[in-house]
Amino acid sequence: MQNFDYKNPTEIIFGNGRIKEIGERIEGKAKKVLLTYGKGSIKTNGVYDIVINSLKEHNIDYVEYSGIKPNPTLAHAQYGAEIAREEKVDGILAVGGGSVVDESKAIAIGACYKESLWDFYDGIAKPEKSIPLYVIMTVPATGSEMNPNGVITNELTKIKKGFRTPLNYPVFSILDPEVTLSVPIEYTNLAAVDIMAHSIEAYFSKIDNDSYVLDRFVEGIGKTVLESIERLNKNPKDIGARENIMWASTLAWNGLVHCGVGEWINVNHVIEMPLSSVYDMTHAAGLAIIIPASMKYFKEKYKNRLEKYGKNVFGLTGDNIAEKTIQAFENWYKSLNVPTTFHDAGIENPDIKMLADITMKPLGDTKFLTKNDVIKILELAK
Amino acid sequence: MQNFDYKNPTEIIFGNGRIKEIGERIEGKAKKVLLTYGKGSIKTNGVYDIVINSLKEHNIDYVEYSGIKPNPTLAHAQYGAEIAREEKVDGILAVGGGSVVDESKAIAIGACYKESLWDFYDGIAKPEKSIPLYVIMTVPATGSEMNPNGVITNELTKIKKGFRTPLNYPVFSILDPEVTLSVPIEYTNLAAVDIMAHSIEAYFSKIDNDSYVLDRFVEGIGKTVLESIERLNKNPKDIGARENIMWASTLAWNGLVHCGVGEWINVNHVIEMPLSSVYDMTHAAGLAIIIPASMKYFKEKYKNRLEKYGKNVFGLTGDNIAEKTIQAFENWYKSLNVPTTFHDAGIENPDIKMLADITMKPLGDTKFLTKNDVIKILELAK
């Protein structure tokens, strides 16, 4: 194992029917919140009414800021920051999936900064203050509810960037699995691809085979995702499966399973980002295209990792397990109707040079990934 | 899964050679600390010198308070609280194993309270303040480095009690596996019994079989302990195994694997407490006596749990897996030279009525455990 520091201050409030605690939980912490959400699914599934009633009951004032997109944009976040400032809110309440939470994180730091909040994503400024963030997570996938990360797309340059600051850990997050019963199974399948991708990023980018306690946690998350998705595709109302995948989603990307890995970068996520911003595909589809290709490209380097995962998660035996593991991922994606190549996604001539340029611009060549690697991986993904 | 709230504010600083960061980490947080430790093993393994040098380098004043026993006593803790008050320390630095940390937690809350600190353990008072606690964990076992729990023995009444308050989460804990290379293998084996016991307490006291993400984490810890101990008994200097068991120890008892279990009590720990206080045996020996007996007693009730664990951790197959799982635990304890019955521990006539009385006094009959259960379990442990 490699050295690590780990601290995660977010409180998790998990369980069916717990959204109605929101007012009680915010009371004493904030008097007026910016209530952020997406395109209104929370109005059809009943969440909006529960939240509003609870806020009113506890005399918490609120201003609404909705319309957050699946790939949230800088302009919308910047405008949200302006409203938060003008309205003098002392809390931000994000109600939605990962995109809503990610943009709310941008608003939380942007509201305390007088220049463009893109400065943080560009690395030319560091946030010193933020407005406290409270979360109701309605679509488990990104893990944003218990981490300090957020991704925003600059709609002018098409550049999608991630940023992390300890200021962006939510104070608390309510995870209410019952709410996820209304998420259509197609979205749940896409979310599962994302959760799985989070959990394996570090697992498949280390050569050190000797942090086995963490490997077992990653494998446990992998098996949980497979099992839950199988159950949910049979019965989308299976609350046990909804509960397990929701908590697995948080655990996959809250820093825990990355403890002890040492230096690494999230190769698949990094290469995927230009795909979903340039071609406006879902993040999960982009991941399902990149992951098998990057596994093929790094097959020799991470052979022992592929074998370990294949045996312990997919239950593979016999020869050529590394290869079979890659196939198992591809088959799983296909079973969820998620494309695994550019071709399958309807992109016949991906602009590989441009995608590689966008990928490497913020990163530069690293020991984990060079521009040449990215080009070869994208070629394998055609 | 059942509803839960989870928050753990302790920062973990993990890695070989990291003890020397202690001064830097405390600087700005405390000016004068009470340095607590046990009977002096930290002076022979070099830890003491590293700590003192680092504190001096960063101009942090300190007062020493040593002599903490393996089963720490109320009198010693109370006196430590008096010294902390008199010396006006603004931090407590615990350097040692679980006993040192547990007593330091008692000191931290006792120093801010003018009556007997036993009041907290008796439940007749609640702590409102504490002195911040910093930890260097040198013998992984109790998980105290990342939880708010502590156990103290009232040496007059022989009553051993646990107490938890969020005030007792350490601010940070340094976990330096290199230091544990000097822990004799016999102690490491005892520690492993304790770690395993922590991880399984909730697993074997729930009937709900559907929190499978957590089950997999528990099973992962179990397999990690078995693998690490096997390696360490071949080569006590195996640093990889030391690293994994150290982090597994923290994860086993920091609240994480108990999320979603619902109501439960730590049956084995509760019944064990009187054993180690009355007969002055090690906590681990007491656990190895109680666990197989309680598994036998509850075999039908928790049959599906025993089977699941046996298959997934011990790799058992065939018929009667529940029974084989209990045997596997017994065999494992025996392989570590830990007694699994009163008889093996040299106690021919345990005073079962007295032990049951002490167990039930603070607890009363619960739906998880009645006095009759305790008596029957103790009988099975003869």
Coordinates of N, CA, C and O in Angstrom, one line a residue, chain A residues 115-231:
Chain A
E115 N -14.6 37.3 -9.9 CA -14.2 37.1 -11.3 C -15.0 35.9 -11.8 O -15.9 35.4 -11.1
S116 N -14.6 35.5 -13.0 CA -15.2 34.3 -13.6 C -14.9 33.0 -12.8 O -13.7 32.8 -12.5
L117 N -15.9 32.2 -12.5 CA -15.6 31.0 -11.7 C -14.8 30.0 -12.5 O -14.3 29.1 -11.9
W118 N -14.7 30.2 -13.8 CA -13.9 29.3 -14.6 C -12.4 29.4 -14.2 O -11.7 28.4 -14.4
D119 N -12.1 30.5 -13.6 CA -10.7 30.6 -13.1 C -10.3 29.4 -12.2 O -9.1 29.0 -12.2
F120 N -11.2 28.9 -11.4 CA -10.9 27.8 -10.5 C -10.6 26.6 -11.3 O -9.7 25.8 -11.1
Y121 N -11.5 26.4 -12.4 CA -11.3 25.2 -13.2 C -10.1 25.3 -14.1 O -9.5 24.3 -14.4
D122 N -9.7 26.5 -14.4 CA -8.5 26.7 -15.2 C -7.2 26.7 -14.3 O -6.1 26.7 -14.8
G123 N -7.4 26.7 -13.0 CA -6.3 26.6 -12.1 C -5.6 27.9 -11.9 O -4.5 27.9 -11.4
I124 N -6.2 29.0 -12.3 CA -5.5 30.3 -12.1 C -6.0 31.0 -10.8 O -5.5 32.1 -10.5
A125 N -6.9 30.4 -10.1 CA -7.3 31.0 -8.8 C -7.8 29.9 -7.9 O -8.1 28.8 -8.4
K126 N -7.7 30.1 -6.6 CA -8.1 29.1 -5.6 C -9.2 29.7 -4.8 O -9.1 30.8 -4.3
P127 N -10.3 28.9 -4.6 CA -11.4 29.5 -3.8 C -11.0 29.6 -2.3 O -10.3 28.7 -1.8
E128 N -11.4 30.6 -1.7 CA -11.1 30.8 -0.3 C -12.3 30.7 0.6 O -12.2 30.5 1.8
K129 N -13.4 30.8 0.0 CA -14.7 30.8 0.7 C -15.8 30.1 -0.1 O -15.6 30.0 -1.3
S130 N -16.8 29.6 0.5 CA -17.9 29.1 -0.3 C -19.2 29.2 0.6 O -19.1 29.4 1.8
I131 N -20.3 29.0 -0.1 CA -21.6 29.0 0.7 C -21.8 27.5 1.0 O -21.6 26.6 0.1
P132 N -22.2 27.2 2.2 CA -22.4 25.7 2.6 C -23.4 25.1 1.7 O -24.4 25.7 1.3
L133 N -23.1 23.8 1.3 CA -23.9 23.1 0.4 C -24.7 21.9 1.1 O -24.0 21.1 1.8
Y134 N -26.0 21.8 0.8 CA -26.8 20.7 1.3 C -27.3 20.0 0.1 O -27.7 20.6 -0.9
V135 N -27.4 18.7 0.2 CA -27.7 17.9 -1.0 C -28.9 16.9 -0.7 O -28.9 16.2 0.3
I136 N -29.8 16.8 -1.7 CA -30.7 15.7 -1.7 C -30.4 15.0 -3.1 O -30.6 15.6 -4.1
M137 N -29.8 13.8 -3.0 CA -29.4 13.1 -4.2 C -30.5 12.2 -4.7 O -31.0 11.4 -4.0
T138 N -31.0 12.5 -5.9 CA -32.1 11.7 -6.4 C -31.8 10.7 -7.5 O -32.6 9.8 -7.8
V139 N -30.6 10.8 -8.1 CA -30.1 9.8 -9.1 C -28.7 9.4 -8.8 O -27.8 10.1 -9.1
P140 N -28.5 8.3 -8.1 CA -27.1 8.0 -7.7 C -26.3 7.6 -8.9 O -26.7 6.8 -9.8
A141 N -25.1 8.2 -9.0 CA -24.2 7.9 -10.1 C -22.8 8.5 -9.9 O -21.8 7.8 -9.9
T142 N -22.8 9.8 -9.6 CA -21.5 10.5 -9.7 C -20.8 10.5 -8.4 O -19.6 10.8 -8.3
G143 N -21.4 10.2 -7.3 CA -20.8 10.2 -6.0 C -20.6 11.6 -5.4 O -20.0 11.8 -4.4
S144 N -21.1 12.6 -6.2 CA -20.9 14.0 -5.8 C -21.4 14.3 -4.4 O -21.0 15.3 -3.8
E145 N -22.4 13.5 -3.9 CA -23.0 13.7 -2.6 C -22.0 13.6 -1.5 O -22.3 14.0 -0.4
M146 N -20.9 12.9 -1.7 CA -19.9 12.7 -0.6 C -18.5 12.9 -1.1 O -17.6 12.3 -0.6
N147 N -18.3 13.8 -2.0 CA -17.0 14.2 -2.4 C -16.8 15.6 -2.8 O -17.9 16.3 -2.8
P148 N -15.6 16.1 -3.0 CA -15.4 17.6 -3.2 C -15.3 17.9 -4.7 O -14.8 19.0 -5.0
N149 N -15.7 17.0 -5.5 CA -15.4 17.2 -7.0 C -16.7 17.7 -7.7 O -17.8 17.4 -7.3
G150 N -16.4 18.4 -8.8 CA -17.5 18.8 -9.7 C -16.9 19.0 -11.1 O -15.7 19.3 -11.3
V151 N -17.8 18.8 -12.1 CA -17.4 18.9 -13.5 C -18.3 19.9 -14.1 O -19.5 19.9 -13.9
I152 N -17.7 20.8 -14.9 CA -18.5 21.9 -15.6 C -18.0 21.9 -17.1 O -16.8 21.7 -17.3
T153 N -18.9 22.2 -18.0 CA -18.5 22.4 -19.4 C -18.6 23.9 -19.7 O -19.6 24.6 -19.5
N154 N -17.5 24.4 -20.3 CA -17.5 25.7 -20.8 C -18.1 25.6 -22.2 O -17.5 25.1 -23.2
E155 N -19.3 26.1 -22.3 CA -20.1 25.9 -23.6 C -19.5 26.6 -24.8 O -19.8 26.3 -25.9
L156 N -18.6 27.6 -24.5 CA -18.0 28.4 -25.6 C -16.9 27.6 -26.2 O -16.8 27.5 -27.4
T157 N -16.0 27.0 -25.4 CA -14.9 26.3 -25.9 C -15.1 24.8 -26.0 O -14.2 24.1 -26.5
K158 N -16.2 24.3 -25.5 CA -16.6 22.9 -25.5 C -15.6 22.2 -24.5 O -15.5 20.9 -24.6
I159 N -14.9 22.9 -23.7 CA -14.0 22.2 -22.7 C -14.8 21.9 -21.4 O -15.4 22.7 -20.8
K160 N -14.7 20.6 -21.0 CA -15.3 20.1 -19.8 C -14.2 19.8 -18.8 O -13.2 19.2 -19.1
K161 N -14.4 20.4 -17.7 CA -13.3 20.3 -16.7 C -13.8 19.9 -15.3 O -14.8 20.4 -14.9
G162 N -13.0 19.2 -14.6 CA -13.3 18.9 -13.2 C -12.5 19.8 -12.3 O -11.4 20.3 -12.6
F163 N -13.0 19.9 -11.1 CA -12.3 20.7 -10.1 C -12.7 20.2 -8.7 O -13.8 19.7 -8.5
R164 N -11.7 20.2 -7.8 CA -12.0 19.8 -6.4 C -11.4 20.7 -5.4 O -10.3 21.2 -5.6
T165 N -12.2 21.0 -4.4 CA -11.7 21.8 -3.3 C -12.5 21.3 -2.0 O -13.7 21.0 -2.1
P166 N -11.8 21.2 -0.9 CA -12.4 20.7 0.3 C -13.6 21.6 0.7 O -14.6 21.1 1.4
L167 N -13.7 22.8 0.2 CA -14.8 23.7 0.4 C -16.1 23.1 -0.2 O -17.2 23.4 0.2
N168 N -16.0 22.2 -1.1 CA -17.1 21.7 -1.8 C -17.7 20.3 -1.3 O -18.5 19.7 -1.9
Y169 N -17.1 19.9 -0.2 CA -17.8 18.7 0.5 C -19.2 19.2 0.9 O -19.3 20.2 1.7
P170 N -20.2 18.5 0.5 CA -21.5 18.9 1.1 C -21.5 18.8 2.6 O -20.8 17.9 3.2
V171 N -22.3 19.6 3.3 CA -22.4 19.5 4.8 C -23.1 18.2 5.1 O -22.6 17.4 5.9
F172 N -24.2 18.0 4.4 CA -24.8 16.7 4.5 C -25.5 16.3 3.2 O -25.7 17.2 2.4
S173 N -25.7 15.1 3.0 CA -26.5 14.6 1.8 C -27.6 13.6 2.3 O -27.3 12.7 3.0
I174 N -28.8 13.9 1.8 CA -29.8 12.9 2.1 C -29.9 12.0 0.9 O -30.0 12.4 -0.3
L175 N -29.9 10.7 1.2 CA -30.0 9.7 0.1 C -31.2 8.8 0.5 O -31.2 8.1 1.4
D176 N -32.2 9.0 -0.3 CA -33.5 8.4 -0.1 C -33.8 7.4 -1.2 O -34.3 7.8 -2.3
P177 N -33.5 6.1 -1.1 CA -33.7 5.2 -2.2 C -35.1 5.1 -2.8 O -35.2 4.9 -4.0
E178 N -36.1 5.4 -2.0 CA -37.5 5.3 -2.5 C -37.7 6.3 -3.7 O -38.4 5.9 -4.6
V179 N -37.0 7.4 -3.6 CA -37.1 8.4 -4.7 C -36.6 7.9 -6.0 O -37.1 8.2 -7.1
T180 N -35.6 7.0 -5.9 CA -35.0 6.5 -7.1 C -35.8 5.5 -7.8 O -35.5 5.1 -9.0
L181 N -36.9 5.0 -7.2 CA -37.8 4.1 -7.8 C -38.4 4.7 -9.1 O -38.8 4.0 -10.0
S182 N -38.5 6.0 -9.1 CA -39.1 6.7 -10.3 C -38.0 6.9 -11.4 O -38.4 7.4 -12.5
V183 N -36.8 6.6 -11.2 CA -35.8 6.8 -12.2 C -36.0 5.7 -13.3 O -35.9 4.5 -12.9
P184 N -36.2 6.0 -14.6 CA -36.4 5.0 -15.6 C -35.2 4.0 -15.6 O -34.0 4.5 -15.4
I185 N -35.4 2.8 -16.0 CA -34.4 1.8 -15.9 C -33.2 2.1 -16.9 O -32.1 1.8 -16.6
E186 N -33.5 2.8 -18.0 CA -32.5 3.1 -18.9 C -31.5 4.1 -18.3 O -30.2 3.9 -18.5
Y187 N -32.0 5.0 -17.5 CA -31.0 5.9 -16.8 C -30.3 5.2 -15.7 O -29.1 5.4 -15.4
T188 N -31.0 4.3 -15.0 CA -30.3 3.5 -14.0 C -29.2 2.7 -14.6 O -28.1 2.5 -14.0
N189 N -29.4 2.1 -15.7 CA -28.3 1.4 -16.4 C -27.1 2.2 -16.7 O -26.0 1.9 -16.5
L190 N -27.4 3.4 -17.2 CA -26.3 4.4 -17.5 C -25.6 4.7 -16.2 O -24.4 4.8 -16.2
A191 N -26.4 5.0 -15.2 CA -25.8 5.3 -13.9 C -24.8 4.2 -13.4 O -23.7 4.4 -12.9
A192 N -25.3 2.9 -13.6 CA -24.5 1.8 -13.2 C -23.2 1.7 -13.9 O -22.1 1.4 -13.3
V193 N -23.2 2.1 -15.2 CA -21.9 2.1 -15.9 C -20.9 3.2 -15.3 O -19.7 2.9 -15.1
D194 N -21.5 4.3 -14.9 CA -20.7 5.3 -14.3 C -20.1 4.9 -12.9 O -18.9 5.0 -12.6
I195 N -21.0 4.3 -12.1 CA -20.6 3.9 -10.8 C -19.4 2.8 -10.9 O -18.4 2.9 -10.2
M196 N -19.7 1.9 -11.8 CA -18.6 0.8 -12.0 C -17.3 1.5 -12.4 O -16.2 1.1 -11.9
A197 N -17.4 2.5 -13.3 CA -16.2 3.1 -13.9 C -15.5 3.8 -12.7 O -14.3 3.8 -12.6
H198 N -16.2 4.5 -11.8 CA -15.6 5.2 -10.7 C -14.8 4.2 -9.9 O -13.6 4.4 -9.5
S199 N -15.5 3.1 -9.6 CA -14.8 2.2 -8.6 C -13.6 1.5 -9.2 O -12.6 1.2 -8.4
I200 N -13.5 1.4 -10.5 CA -12.3 0.7 -11.1 C -11.2 1.6 -11.5 O -10.1 1.1 -11.9
E201 N -11.4 2.9 -11.6 CA -10.4 3.8 -12.2 C -9.0 3.5 -11.5 O -8.0 3.3 -12.2
A202 N -9.0 3.5 -10.2 CA -7.7 3.4 -9.5 C -7.2 1.9 -9.5 O -6.0 1.6 -9.7
Y203 N -8.2 1.0 -9.4 CA -7.9 -0.4 -9.4 C -7.1 -0.8 -10.7 O -6.1 -1.6 -10.6
F204 N -7.5 -0.2 -11.8 CA -6.8 -0.6 -13.1 C -5.7 0.4 -13.5 O -5.3 0.4 -14.6
S205 N -5.3 1.2 -12.5 CA -4.1 2.0 -12.9 C -3.0 2.0 -11.8 O -2.3 2.9 -11.6
K206 N -2.9 0.8 -11.2 CA -1.8 0.6 -10.3 C -1.2 -0.8 -10.6 O -1.9 -1.7 -10.9
I207 N 0.1 -0.8 -10.4 CA 0.7 -2.1 -10.6 C 0.9 -2.8 -9.2 O 0.8 -4.1 -9.2
D208 N 1.0 -2.0 -8.2 CA 1.0 -2.6 -6.8 C -0.2 -3.5 -6.5 O -1.3 -3.0 -6.5
N209 N 0.1 -4.8 -6.4 CA -1.0 -5.7 -6.2 C -1.3 -6.0 -4.7 O -2.0 -6.9 -4.4
D210 N -0.6 -5.2 -3.9 CA -0.6 -5.6 -2.5 C -1.4 -4.7 -1.5 O -1.2 -4.7 -0.4
S211 N -2.4 -4.0 -2.1 CA -3.3 -3.3 -1.2 C -4.6 -4.1 -1.3 O -5.6 -3.6 -1.8
Y212 N -4.6 -5.3 -0.8 CA -5.7 -6.2 -1.0 C -7.0 -5.9 -0.2 O -8.0 -6.3 -0.6
V213 N -6.8 -5.1 0.9 CA -8.1 -4.8 1.6 C -8.9 -3.8 0.7 O -10.1 -4.0 0.6
L214 N -8.2 -2.9 0.0 CA -8.9 -2.0 -0.9 C -9.4 -2.7 -2.1 O -10.6 -2.4 -2.6
D215 N -8.6 -3.6 -2.7 CA -9.1 -4.4 -3.8 C -10.4 -5.1 -3.5 O -11.3 -5.1 -4.3
R216 N -10.5 -5.6 -2.3 CA -11.7 -6.3 -1.9 C -12.9 -5.4 -1.9 O -14.0 -5.8 -2.2
F217 N -12.7 -4.2 -1.4 CA -13.8 -3.2 -1.4 C -14.2 -2.9 -2.8 O -15.4 -2.8 -3.1
V218 N -13.3 -2.6 -3.7 CA -13.6 -2.3 -5.1 C -14.4 -3.5 -5.7 O -15.4 -3.3 -6.4
E219 N -13.9 -4.7 -5.5 CA -14.5 -5.9 -6.0 C -16.0 -6.0 -5.4 O -16.9 -6.4 -6.1
G220 N -16.1 -5.7 -4.1 CA -17.4 -5.7 -3.5 C -18.4 -4.7 -4.1 O -19.5 -5.1 -4.3
I221 N -17.9 -3.6 -4.5 CA -18.7 -2.6 -5.2 C -19.1 -3.1 -6.6 O -20.3 -3.1 -7.0
G222 N -18.1 -3.7 -7.3 CA -18.4 -4.2 -8.6 C -19.5 -5.3 -8.6 O -20.4 -5.3 -9.4
K223 N -19.3 -6.2 -7.6 CA -20.3 -7.3 -7.6 C -21.7 -6.8 -7.2 O -22.7 -7.2 -7.6
T224 N -21.7 -5.8 -6.3 CA -22.9 -5.1 -5.9 C -23.6 -4.5 -7.1 O -24.9 -4.6 -7.2
V225 N -22.9 -3.8 -7.9 CA -23.5 -3.1 -9.1 C -24.0 -4.2 -10.0 O -25.2 -4.1 -10.5
L226 N -23.3 -5.2 -10.3 CA -23.8 -6.3 -11.2 C -25.1 -6.9 -10.7 O -26.0 -7.0 -11.4
E227 N -25.0 -7.2 -9.4 CA -26.2 -7.9 -8.8 C -27.4 -7.0 -8.8 O -28.5 -7.4 -9.2
S228 N -27.2 -5.7 -8.4 CA -28.3 -4.8 -8.3 C -28.9 -4.5 -9.7 O -30.2 -4.5 -9.8
I229 N -28.1 -4.4 -10.7 CA -28.6 -4.1 -12.0 C -29.3 -5.3 -12.6 O -30.4 -5.1 -13.3
E230 N -28.8 -6.4 -12.3 CA -29.6 -7.6 -12.8 C -31.0 -7.7 -12.2 O -32.0 -7.9 -12.9
R231 N -31.0 -7.4 -10.9 CA -32.3 -7.4 -10.2 C -33.2 -6.3 -10.7 O -34.4 -6.5 -10.9

